[in-house]
The first five atom37 places (N, CA, C, CB, O) and aatype in JSON, in Angstrom:
{
  "aatype": [20, 20, 20, 20, 20, 20, 20, 20, 20, 20, 20, 20, 20, 20, 20, 20, 20, 20, 20, 20, 20, 20, 20, 20, 20, 20, 20, 20, 20, 20, 20, 20, 20, 20, 20, 20, 20, 20, 20, 20, 20, 20, 20, 20, 20, 20, 20, 20, 20, 20, 20, 20, 20, 20, 20, 20, 20, 20, 20, 20, 20, 20, 20, 20, 20, 20, 20, 20, 20, 20, 20, 20, 20, 20, 20, 20, 20, 20, 20, 20, 20, 20, 20, 20, 20, 20, 20, 20, 20, 20, 20, 20, 20, 20, 20, 20, 20, 20, 20, 20, 20, 20, 20, 20, 20, 20, 20, 20, 20, 20, 20, 20, 20, 20, 20, 20, 20, 20, 20, 20, 20],
  "atom_mask": [
    [1, 1, 1, 1, 1],
    [1, 1, 1, 1, 1],
    [1, 1, 1, 1, 1],
    [1, 1, 1, 1, 1],
    [1, 1, 1, 1, 1],
    [1, 1, 1, 1, 1],
    [1, 1, 1, 1, 1],
    [1, 1, 1, 1, 1],
    [1, 1, 1, 1, 1],
    [1, 1, 1, 1, 1],
    [1, 1, 1, 1, 1],
    [1, 1, 1, 1, 1],
    [1, 1, 1, 1, 1],
    [1, 1, 1, 1, 1],
    [1, 1, 1, 1, 1],
    [1, 1, 1, 1, 1],
    [1, 1, 1, 1, 1],
    [1, 1, 1, 1, 1],
    [1, 1, 1, 1, 1],
    [1, 1, 1, 1, 1],
    [1, 1, 1, 1, 1],
    [1, 1, 1, 1, 1],
    [1, 1, 1, 1, 1],
    [1, 1, 1, 1, 1],
    [1, 1, 1, 1, 1],
    [1, 1, 1, 1, 1],
    [1, 1, 1, 1, 1],
    [1, 1, 1, 1, 1],
    [1, 1, 1, 1, 1],
    [1, 1, 1, 1, 1],
    [1, 1, 1, 1, 1],
    [1, 1, 1, 1, 1],
    [1, 1, 1, 1, 1],
    [1, 1, 1, 1, 1],
    [1, 1, 1, 1, 1],
    [1, 1, 1, 1, 1],
    [1, 1, 1, 1, 1],
    [1, 1, 1, 1, 1],
    [1, 1, 1, 1, 1],
    [1, 1, 1, 1, 1],
    [1, 1, 1, 1, 1],
    [1, 1, 1, 1, 1],
    [1, 1, 1, 1, 1],
    [1, 1, 1, 1, 1],
    [1, 1, 1, 1, 1],
    [1, 1, 1, 1, 1],
    [1, 1, 1, 1, 1],
    [1, 1, 1, 1, 1],
    [1, 1, 1, 1, 1],
    [1, 1, 1, 1, 1],
    [1, 1, 1, 1, 1],
    [1, 1, 1, 1, 1],
    [1, 1, 1, 1, 1],
    [1, 1, 1, 1, 1],
    [1, 1, 1, 1, 1],
    [1, 1, 1, 1, 1],
    [1, 1, 1, 1, 1],
    [1, 1, 1, 1, 1],
    [1, 1, 1, 1, 1],
    [1, 1, 1, 1, 1],
    [1, 1, 1, 1, 1],
    [1, 1, 1, 1, 1],
    [1, 1, 1, 1, 1],
    [1, 1, 1, 1, 1],
    [1, 1, 1, 1, 1],
    [1, 1, 1, 1, 1],
    [1, 1, 1, 1, 1],
    [1, 1, 1, 1, 1],
    [1, 1, 1, 1, 1],
    [1, 1, 1, 1, 1],
    [1, 1, 1, 1, 1],
    [1, 1, 1, 1, 1],
    [1, 1, 1, 1, 1],
    [1, 1, 1, 1, 1],
    [1, 1, 1, 1, 1],
    [1, 1, 1, 1, 1],
    [1, 1, 1, 1, 1],
    [1, 1, 1, 1, 1],
    [1, 1, 1, 1, 1],
    [1, 1, 1, 1, 1],
    [1, 1, 1, 1, 1],
    [1, 1, 1, 1, 1],
    [1, 1, 1, 1, 1],
    [1, 1, 1, 1, 1],
    [1, 1, 1, 1, 1],
    [1, 1, 1, 1, 1],
    [1, 1, 1, 1, 1],
    [1, 1, 1, 1, 1],
    [1, 1, 1, 1, 1],
    [1, 1, 1, 1, 1],
    [1, 1, 1, 1, 1],
    [1, 1, 1, 1, 1],
    [1, 1, 1, 1, 1],
    [1, 1, 1, 1, 1],
    [1, 1, 1, 1, 1],
    [1, 1, 1, 1, 1],
    [1, 1, 1, 1, 1],
    [1, 1, 1, 1, 1],
    [1, 1, 1, 1, 1],
    [1, 1, 1, 1, 1],
    [1, 1, 1, 1, 1],
    [1, 1, 1, 1, 1],
    [1, 1, 1, 1, 1],
    [1, 1, 1, 1, 1],
    [1, 1, 1, 1, 1],
    [1, 1, 1, 1, 1],
    [1, 1, 1, 1, 1],
    [1, 1, 1, 1, 1],
    [1, 1, 1, 1, 1],
    [1, 1, 1, 1, 1],
    [1, 1, 1, 1, 1],
    [1, 1, 1, 1, 1],
    [1, 1, 1, 1, 1],
    [1, 1, 1, 1, 1],
    [1, 1, 1, 1, 1],
    [1, 1, 1, 1, 1],
    [1, 1, 1, 1, 1],
    [1, 1, 1, 1, 1],
    [1, 1, 1, 1, 1],
    [1, 1, 1, 1, 1],
    [1, 1, 1, 1, 1]
  ],
  "atom_positions": [
    [[69.87, 1.87, -12.82], [71.2, 1.92, -12.27], [71.35, 0.87, -11.18], [71.5, 3.31, -11.72], [72.37, 0.18, -11.11]],
    [[70.35, 0.75, -10.35], [70.39, -0.21, -9.26], [70.39, -1.65, -9.78], [69.19, 0.01, -8.32], [71.1, -2.5, -9.25]],
    [[69.62, -1.89, -10.81], [69.53, -3.24, -11.38], [70.83, -3.63, -12.07], [68.35, -3.33, -12.37], [71.29, -4.77, -11.94]],
    [[71.43, -2.71, -12.79], [72.69, -3.0, -13.48], [73.79, -3.29, -12.47], [73.1, -1.82, -14.39], [74.56, -4.23, -12.65]],
    [[73.86, -2.49, -11.4], [74.84, -2.75, -10.35], [74.58, -4.09, -9.67], [74.83, -1.62, -9.31], [75.52, -4.81, -9.34]],
    [[73.32, -4.43, -9.47], [73.0, -5.71, -8.86], [73.42, -6.87, -9.76], [71.5, -5.8, -8.57], [73.9, -7.89, -9.26]],
    [[73.26, -6.72, -11.06], [73.69, -7.77, -11.99], [75.2, -7.93, -11.95], [73.24, -7.44, -13.43], [75.7, -9.06, -11.88]],
    [[75.93, -6.82, -11.98], [77.39, -6.91, -11.91], [77.85, -7.52, -10.59], [78.0, -5.52, -12.09], [78.74, -8.37, -10.57]],
    [[77.24, -7.09, -9.49], [77.62, -7.63, -8.18], [77.29, -9.13, -8.09], [76.91, -6.87, -7.05], [78.06, -9.9, -7.51]],
    [[76.16, -9.52, -8.65], [75.8, -10.94, -8.65], [76.79, -11.78, -9.43], [74.41, -11.12, -9.21], [77.15, -12.87, -9.01]],
    [[77.22, -11.27, -10.58], [78.22, -11.99, -11.37], [79.55, -12.1, -10.62], [78.44, -11.29, -12.71], [80.19, -13.15, -10.65]],
    [[79.95, -11.04, -9.96], [81.2, -11.07, -9.19], [81.08, -12.02, -8.01], [81.57, -9.66, -8.71], [82.04, -12.73, -7.69]],
    [[79.92, -12.06, -7.35], [79.72, -12.99, -6.24], [79.85, -14.42, -6.73], [78.33, -12.77, -5.58], [80.51, -15.24, -6.09]],
    [[79.23, -14.73, -7.86], [79.33, -16.08, -8.4], [80.76, -16.43, -8.78], [78.42, -16.22, -9.62], [81.24, -17.52, -8.46]],
    [[81.45, -15.53, -9.45], [82.81, -15.82, -9.89], [83.79, -15.88, -8.72], [83.26, -14.78, -10.9], [84.53, -16.85, -8.57]],
    [[83.8, -14.83, -7.89], [84.76, -14.79, -6.78], [84.46, -15.86, -5.73], [84.76, -13.4, -6.13], [85.37, -16.46, -5.17]],
    [[83.18, -16.08, -5.46], [82.82, -17.14, -4.51], [83.22, -18.51, -5.03], [81.33, -17.11, -4.23], [83.7, -19.35, -4.27]],
    [[83.02, -18.74, -6.32], [83.44, -20.01, -6.91], [84.94, -20.19, -6.87], [82.96, -20.1, -8.34], [85.43, -21.28, -6.6]],
    [[85.68, -19.11, -7.13], [87.14, -19.19, -7.05], [87.6, -19.5, -5.63], [87.78, -17.87, -7.51], [88.5, -20.32, -5.43]],
    [[86.97, -18.87, -4.64], [87.34, -19.13, -3.26], [87.02, -20.57, -2.87], [86.61, -18.16, -2.32], [87.83, -21.22, -2.2]],
    [[85.87, -21.07, -3.28], [85.52, -22.46, -2.98], [86.47, -23.45, -3.65], [84.09, -22.75, -3.4], [86.85, -24.45, -3.05]],
    [[86.84, -23.17, -4.89], [87.78, -24.05, -5.58], [89.16, -24.03, -4.93], [87.89, -23.66, -7.04], [89.83, -25.06, -4.86]],
    [[89.58, -22.86, -4.46], [90.87, -22.78, -3.8], [90.88, -23.57, -2.49], [91.24, -21.33, -3.54], [91.88, -24.2, -2.15]],
    [[89.79, -23.53, -1.76], [89.73, -24.24, -0.48], [89.53, -25.73, -0.69], [88.61, -23.68, 0.39], [90.23, -26.54, -0.09]],
    [[88.58, -26.11, -1.54], [88.25, -27.53, -1.68], [89.2, -28.27, -2.61], [86.84, -27.68, -2.18], [89.41, -29.47, -2.44]],
    [[89.76, -27.6, -3.56], [90.62, -28.26, -4.52], [92.02, -28.53, -4.0], [90.71, -27.46, -5.74], [92.79, -29.23, -4.65]],
    [[92.36, -27.98, -2.85], [93.73, -28.14, -2.36], [93.93, -29.42, -1.58], [94.1, -26.97, -1.51], [95.07, -29.79, -1.3]],
    [[92.86, -30.1, -1.2], [93.01, -31.32, -0.41], [93.16, -31.0, 1.06], [94.21, -32.12, -0.88], [93.24, -29.84, 1.45]],
    [[93.19, -32.02, 1.87], [93.23, -31.82, 3.33], [94.56, -31.26, 3.78], [92.95, -33.12, 4.05], [94.59, -30.37, 4.62]],
    [[95.67, -31.77, 3.25], [96.99, -31.34, 3.72], [97.29, -29.89, 3.35], [98.07, -32.25, 3.15], [97.88, -29.15, 4.14]],
    [[96.9, -29.47, 2.16], [97.22, -28.12, 1.72], [96.13, -27.11, 1.99], [97.51, -28.14, 0.28], [96.23, -25.97, 1.54]],
    [[95.08, -27.5, 2.72], [93.95, -26.6, 2.91], [94.36, -25.34, 3.66], [92.84, -27.3, 3.66], [93.93, -24.25, 3.3]],
    [[95.18, -25.48, 4.68], [95.55, -24.31, 5.47], [96.56, -23.43, 4.74], [96.12, -24.75, 6.81], [96.73, -22.26, 5.09]],
    [[97.22, -23.97, 3.74], [98.13, -23.16, 2.96], [97.38, -22.29, 1.95], [99.15, -24.04, 2.23], [97.83, -21.2, 1.6]],
    [[96.24, -22.77, 1.48], [95.49, -22.01, 0.48], [94.45, -21.09, 1.1], [94.83, -22.96, -0.49], [93.83, -20.31, 0.38]],
    [[94.23, -21.16, 2.39], [93.23, -20.28, 3.02], [93.55, -18.79, 2.88], [93.1, -20.62, 4.48], [92.64, -18.01, 2.59]],
    [[94.81, -18.35, 3.06], [95.06, -16.92, 2.85], [94.8, -16.47, 1.41], [96.48, -16.59, 3.22], [94.33, -15.36, 1.19]],
    [[95.1, -17.32, 0.45], [94.85, -16.98, -0.94], [93.35, -16.97, -1.22], [95.57, -17.97, -1.89], [92.86, -16.13, -1.97]],
    [[92.62, -17.91, -0.62], [91.17, -17.98, -0.82], [90.44, -16.85, -0.12], [90.64, -19.32, -0.32], [89.3, -16.55, -0.46]],
    [[91.08, -16.21, 0.84], [90.44, -15.11, 1.55], [90.27, -13.88, 0.66], [91.26, -14.74, 2.79], [89.37, -13.07, 0.89]],
    [[91.1, -13.74, -0.35], [91.0, -12.57, -1.24], [89.72, -12.63, -2.07], [92.23, -12.5, -2.17], [88.92, -11.69, -1.99]],
    [[89.48, -13.68, -2.86], [88.21, -13.7, -3.59], [87.01, -13.88, -2.67], [88.22, -14.81, -4.61], [85.91, -13.42, -2.99]],
    [[87.2, -14.53, -1.53], [86.1, -14.65, -0.57], [85.71, -13.31, 0.01], [86.49, -15.61, 0.55], [84.52, -13.04, 0.21]],
    [[86.68, -12.47, 0.3], [86.39, -11.13, 0.81], [85.72, -10.26, -0.23], [87.67, -10.47, 1.28], [84.83, -9.47, 0.09]],
    [[86.15, -10.39, -1.48], [85.51, -9.63, -2.56], [84.06, -10.07, -2.73], [86.28, -9.81, -3.88], [83.17, -9.25, -2.94]],
    [[83.83, -11.38, -2.64], [82.46, -11.88, -2.74], [81.62, -11.37, -1.58], [82.45, -13.43, -2.78], [80.45, -11.02, -1.76]],
    [[82.2, -11.34, -0.38], [81.46, -10.86, 0.79], [81.1, -9.38, 0.66], [82.28, -11.09, 2.06], [80.0, -8.98, 1.04]],
    [[82.01, -8.57, 0.14], [81.7, -7.15, -0.07], [80.59, -6.97, -1.09], [82.95, -6.4, -0.52], [79.73, -6.11, -0.93]],
    [[80.61, -7.77, -2.13], [79.54, -7.69, -3.12], [78.21, -8.13, -2.54], [79.89, -8.53, -4.34], [77.17, -7.58, -2.91]],
    [[78.23, -9.11, -1.66], [76.99, -9.53, -0.99], [76.46, -8.4, -0.11], [77.22, -10.81, -0.14], [75.25, -8.16, -0.07]],
    [[77.36, -7.7, 0.6], [76.92, -6.55, 1.41], [76.28, -5.48, 0.54], [78.1, -5.96, 2.2], [75.27, -4.88, 0.93]],
    [[76.84, -5.23, -0.61], [76.27, -4.24, -1.53], [74.9, -4.7, -2.03], [77.23, -3.99, -2.73], [73.96, -3.91, -2.11]],
    [[74.79, -5.99, -2.37], [73.5, -6.51, -2.81], [72.44, -6.4, -1.73], [73.64, -7.95, -3.26], [71.3, -6.05, -2.0]],
    [[72.82, -6.71, -0.49], [71.87, -6.59, 0.62], [71.45, -5.14, 0.83], [72.48, -7.16, 1.91], [70.29, -4.86, 1.13]],
    [[72.39, -4.22, 0.68], [72.05, -2.8, 0.85], [71.18, -2.31, -0.31], [73.33, -1.95, 0.95], [70.3, -1.47, -0.11]],
    [[71.42, -2.82, -1.51], [70.63, -2.38, -2.66], [69.16, -2.75, -2.52], [71.18, -2.99, -3.93], [68.28, -1.98, -2.91]],
    [[68.9, -3.91, -1.97], [67.52, -4.36, -1.87], [66.97, -4.23, -0.46], [67.42, -5.8, -2.32], [66.0, -4.9, -0.1]],
    [[67.58, -3.37, 0.35], [67.12, -2.98, 1.69], [66.92, -4.16, 2.62], [65.85, -2.21, 1.59], [66.07, -4.11, 3.51]],
    [[67.68, -5.22, 2.42], [67.61, -6.34, 3.34], [68.43, -6.06, 4.58], [68.08, -7.63, 2.67], [68.3, -6.75, 5.59]],
    [[69.27, -5.06, 4.5], [70.13, -4.69, 5.62], [70.41, -3.2, 5.53], [71.46, -5.52, 5.61], [70.33, -2.61, 4.45]],
    [[70.74, -2.58, 6.65], [71.07, -1.16, 6.61], [72.33, -0.98, 5.76], [71.28, -0.58, 8.05], [73.27, -1.77, 5.87]],
    [[72.36, 0.04, 4.93], [73.49, 0.21, 4.01], [74.8, 0.45, 4.75], [73.23, 1.36, 3.07], [74.89, 1.28, 5.65]],
    [[75.8, -0.28, 4.35], [77.15, -0.09, 4.85], [77.91, 0.69, 3.77], [77.85, -1.46, 5.19], [78.41, 0.1, 2.81]],
    [[77.99, 2.0, 3.93], [78.57, 2.85, 2.89], [80.05, 2.53, 2.69], [78.39, 4.34, 3.25], [80.56, 2.64, 1.58]],
    [[80.74, 2.13, 3.75], [82.15, 1.79, 3.62], [82.35, 0.62, 2.67], [82.75, 1.46, 4.99], [83.36, 0.56, 1.97]],
    [[81.4, -0.31, 2.63], [81.51, -1.45, 1.72], [81.47, -0.99, 0.27], [80.39, -2.47, 1.99], [82.18, -1.54, -0.58]],
    [[80.65, 0.0, -0.03], [80.59, 0.54, -1.38], [81.92, 1.17, -1.77], [79.46, 1.57, -1.49], [82.42, 0.94, -2.88]],
    [[82.49, 1.95, -0.87], [83.74, 2.64, -1.19], [84.91, 1.67, -1.31], [84.04, 3.69, -0.12], [85.73, 1.79, -2.21]],
    [[84.99, 0.7, -0.4], [86.06, -0.3, -0.48], [85.94, -1.1, -1.78], [86.02, -1.24, 0.74], [86.94, -1.39, -2.43]],
    [[84.72, -1.45, -2.13], [84.5, -2.21, -3.36], [84.87, -1.4, -4.59], [83.04, -2.65, -3.44], [85.42, -1.95, -5.55]],
    [[84.59, -0.12, -4.59], [84.97, 0.74, -5.73], [86.49, 0.84, -5.84], [84.35, 2.15, -5.58], [87.03, 0.83, -6.95]],
    [[87.18, 0.94, -4.72], [88.64, 1.0, -4.74], [89.22, -0.32, -5.25], [89.2, 1.31, -3.33], [90.17, -0.32, -6.04]],
    [[88.65, -1.44, -4.82], [89.12, -2.75, -5.29], [88.86, -2.87, -6.79], [88.41, -3.89, -4.53], [89.71, -3.41, -7.51]],
    [[87.73, -2.4, -7.26], [87.44, -2.44, -8.69], [88.46, -1.63, -9.49], [86.03, -1.92, -8.97], [88.9, -2.06, -10.55]],
    [[88.82, -0.47, -8.99], [89.81, 0.37, -9.68], [91.17, -0.32, -9.68], [89.91, 1.76, -9.02], [91.88, -0.28, -10.69]],
    [[91.54, -0.94, -8.57], [92.82, -1.67, -8.52], [92.83, -2.83, -9.51], [93.08, -2.19, -7.11], [93.84, -3.08, -10.17]],
    [[91.72, -3.54, -9.62], [91.63, -4.65, -10.58], [91.7, -4.11, -12.01], [90.32, -5.44, -10.37], [92.32, -4.73, -12.87]],
    [[91.09, -2.96, -12.25], [91.17, -2.34, -13.58], [92.62, -2.02, -13.93], [90.31, -1.05, -13.65], [93.06, -2.27, -15.05]],
    [[93.36, -1.47, -12.97], [94.76, -1.12, -13.23], [95.61, -2.36, -13.5], [95.34, -0.35, -12.05], [96.45, -2.36, -14.39]],
    [[95.38, -3.43, -12.73], [96.14, -4.67, -12.93], [95.79, -5.29, -14.28], [95.85, -5.68, -11.79], [96.68, -5.73, -15.01]],
    [[94.5, -5.33, -14.61], [94.1, -5.89, -15.91], [94.63, -5.06, -17.07], [92.58, -5.99, -15.99], [95.01, -5.61, -18.1]],
    [[94.65, -3.74, -16.91], [95.17, -2.89, -17.98], [96.67, -3.13, -18.17], [94.91, -1.4, -17.67], [97.16, -3.15, -19.3]],
    [[97.4, -3.3, -17.07], [98.83, -3.59, -17.17], [99.06, -4.94, -17.84], [99.48, -3.56, -15.79], [99.97, -5.09, -18.65]],
    [[98.23, -5.93, -17.49], [98.36, -7.24, -18.13], [98.04, -7.15, -19.62], [97.44, -8.26, -17.45], [98.72, -7.75, -20.45]],
    [[97.0, -6.41, -19.95], [96.58, -6.26, -21.34], [97.69, -5.6, -22.16], [95.28, -5.44, -21.44], [97.98, -6.03, -23.27]],
    [[98.31, -4.57, -21.61], [99.39, -3.9, -22.32], [100.63, -4.78, -22.43], [99.74, -2.59, -21.63], [101.37, -4.68, -23.41]],
    [[100.85, -5.65, -21.44], [102.02, -6.53, -21.52], [101.83, -7.62, -22.57], [102.29, -7.17, -20.15], [102.81, -8.08, -23.16]],
    [[100.59, -8.03, -22.82], [100.33, -9.01, -23.87], [100.45, -8.38, -25.26], [98.94, -9.63, -23.68], [100.69, -9.07, -26.25]],
    [[100.29, -7.12, -25.31], [100.34, -6.43, -26.6], [98.96, -6.23, -27.17], [101.21, -7.21, -27.58], [98.02, -6.96, -26.84]],
    [[98.85, -5.25, -28.03], [97.56, -4.91, -28.62], [97.39, -5.51, -30.01], [97.41, -3.41, -28.68], [96.5, -5.09, -30.76]],
    [[98.22, -6.48, -30.37], [98.16, -7.06, -31.7], [97.14, -8.18, -31.82], [99.51, -7.56, -32.09], [96.66, -8.46, -32.92]],
    [[96.82, -8.83, -30.72], [95.89, -9.95, -30.75], [94.46, -9.45, -30.58], [96.23, -10.99, -29.65], [94.14, -8.85, -29.56]],
    [[93.62, -9.68, -31.57], [92.26, -9.13, -31.54], [91.39, -9.81, -30.48], [91.61, -9.27, -32.91], [90.51, -9.17, -29.92]],
    [[91.62, -11.08, -30.19], [90.83, -11.78, -29.17], [91.12, -11.21, -27.78], [91.11, -13.29, -29.19], [90.2, -11.03, -26.98]],
    [[92.38, -10.94, -27.5], [92.72, -10.36, -26.2], [92.21, -8.93, -26.12], [94.25, -10.39, -25.98], [91.81, -8.48, -25.05]],
    [[92.21, -8.21, -27.23], [91.67, -6.85, -27.23], [90.19, -6.83, -26.91], [91.92, -6.18, -28.59], [89.73, -5.98, -26.15]],
    [[89.44, -7.77, -27.47], [88.0, -7.83, -27.19], [87.77, -8.19, -25.73], [87.31, -8.85, -28.12], [86.97, -7.55, -25.05]],
    [[88.46, -9.22, -25.25], [88.3, -9.64, -23.86], [88.72, -8.54, -22.89], [89.11, -10.92, -23.6], [88.04, -8.27, -21.9]],
    [[89.85, -7.91, -23.18], [90.33, -6.84, -22.31], [89.39, -5.65, -22.27], [91.68, -6.4, -22.76], [89.14, -5.09, -21.2]],
    [[88.88, -5.26, -23.43], [87.99, -4.1, -23.44], [86.67, -4.4, -22.74], [87.73, -3.65, -24.87], [86.12, -3.52, -22.06]],
    [[86.16, -5.61, -22.89], [84.91, -5.97, -22.21], [85.12, -6.02, -20.7], [84.39, -7.32, -22.72], [84.3, -5.49, -19.94]],
    [[86.21, -6.65, -20.24], [86.47, -6.73, -18.8], [86.72, -5.36, -18.19], [87.65, -7.63, -18.54], [86.15, -5.02, -17.15]],
    [[87.57, -4.57, -18.83], [87.87, -3.24, -18.29], [86.65, -2.34, -18.33], [89.01, -2.6, -19.08], [86.41, -1.59, -17.38]],
    [[85.88, -2.4, -19.4], [84.68, -1.58, -19.48], [83.63, -1.97, -18.45], [84.08, -1.68, -20.87], [83.03, -1.11, -17.82]],
    [[83.43, -3.27, -18.27], [82.46, -3.74, -17.28], [82.85, -3.36, -15.87], [82.3, -5.23, -17.38], [82.02, -2.93, -15.07]],
    [[84.13, -3.54, -15.55], [84.57, -3.17, -14.2], [84.55, -1.66, -13.99], [85.98, -3.71, -13.95], [84.29, -1.2, -12.88]],
    [[84.83, -0.89, -15.03], [84.76, 0.57, -14.9], [83.33, 1.02, -14.66], [85.33, 1.26, -16.15], [83.07, 1.89, -13.82]],
    [[82.39, 0.44, -15.39], [80.98, 0.77, -15.18], [80.55, 0.38, -13.77], [80.08, 0.07, -16.23], [79.84, 1.12, -13.1]],
    [[81.0, -0.79, -13.31], [80.65, -1.24, -11.96], [81.21, -0.31, -10.9], [81.15, -2.66, -11.73], [80.53, 0.0, -9.93]],
    [[82.45, 0.15, -11.07], [83.06, 1.06, -10.11], [82.31, 2.39, -10.06], [84.54, 1.3, -10.46], [82.06, 2.92, -8.97]],
    [[81.96, 2.92, -11.21], [81.23, 4.2, -11.26], [79.85, 4.04, -10.64], [81.11, 4.71, -12.72], [79.42, 4.89, -9.85]],
    [[79.15, 2.97, -10.98], [77.82, 2.74, -10.41], [77.87, 2.53, -8.9], [77.16, 1.55, -11.07], [76.96, 2.93, -8.18]],
    [[78.94, 1.89, -8.43], [79.09, 1.68, -6.99], [79.25, 3.0, -6.26], [80.3, 0.77, -6.71], [78.63, 3.22, -5.21]],
    [[80.07, 3.89, -6.8], [80.26, 5.2, -6.15], [78.99, 6.03, -6.23], [81.43, 5.97, -6.82], [78.61, 6.67, -5.24]],
    [[78.31, 6.03, -7.37], [77.08, 6.81, -7.5], [75.98, 6.28, -6.57], [76.59, 6.78, -8.94], [75.22, 7.07, -5.99]],
    [[75.88, 4.97, -6.42], [74.89, 4.4, -5.53], [75.23, 4.71, -4.08], [74.78, 2.89, -5.73], [74.33, 4.97, -3.28]],
    [[76.51, 4.69, -3.73], [76.9, 5.05, -2.35], [76.54, 6.5, -2.04], [78.41, 4.82, -2.14], [76.11, 6.81, -0.93]],
    [[76.72, 7.38, -3.01], [76.35, 8.78, -2.79], [74.84, 8.95, -2.67], [76.87, 9.66, -3.93], [74.37, 9.78, -1.89]],
    [[74.09, 8.16, -3.41], [72.64, 8.27, -3.36], [72.11, 7.75, -2.03], [72.02, 7.5, -4.51], [71.14, 8.29, -1.5]],
    [[72.74, 6.72, -1.48], [72.28, 6.12, -0.23], [72.51, 7.06, 0.95], [72.98, 4.79, 0.01], [71.68, 7.14, 1.85]],
    [[73.65, 7.78, 0.94], [73.98, 8.63, 2.09], [73.23, 9.92, 2.08], [75.44, 8.91, 2.14], [73.4, 10.74, 2.99]]
  ]
}
């Protein structure tokens, strides 16, 4: 359970951290301060996942609030992705496969995050 959650958190750190870096560096010097609030969202998600990874491998004292906030964010992302998936329609098989994999992975991550937070406390 711990290893699977660590894999999911590592993937999210790579993706969200990369998105935040692209938002900051890709905007150029003039637009950098305009994209900082937008880049703070994936940067904050990456930071929460890093806190969870540090707590999983006992590199830092567990911050239980980080687990709960991350689980709530995962559920919110699941709801947004489900709404997007339903708006695209269920007729396209490629979108159905992508949607089911993303929603399933995030649901497993949210459940594992809550279970690990309960185990730590």
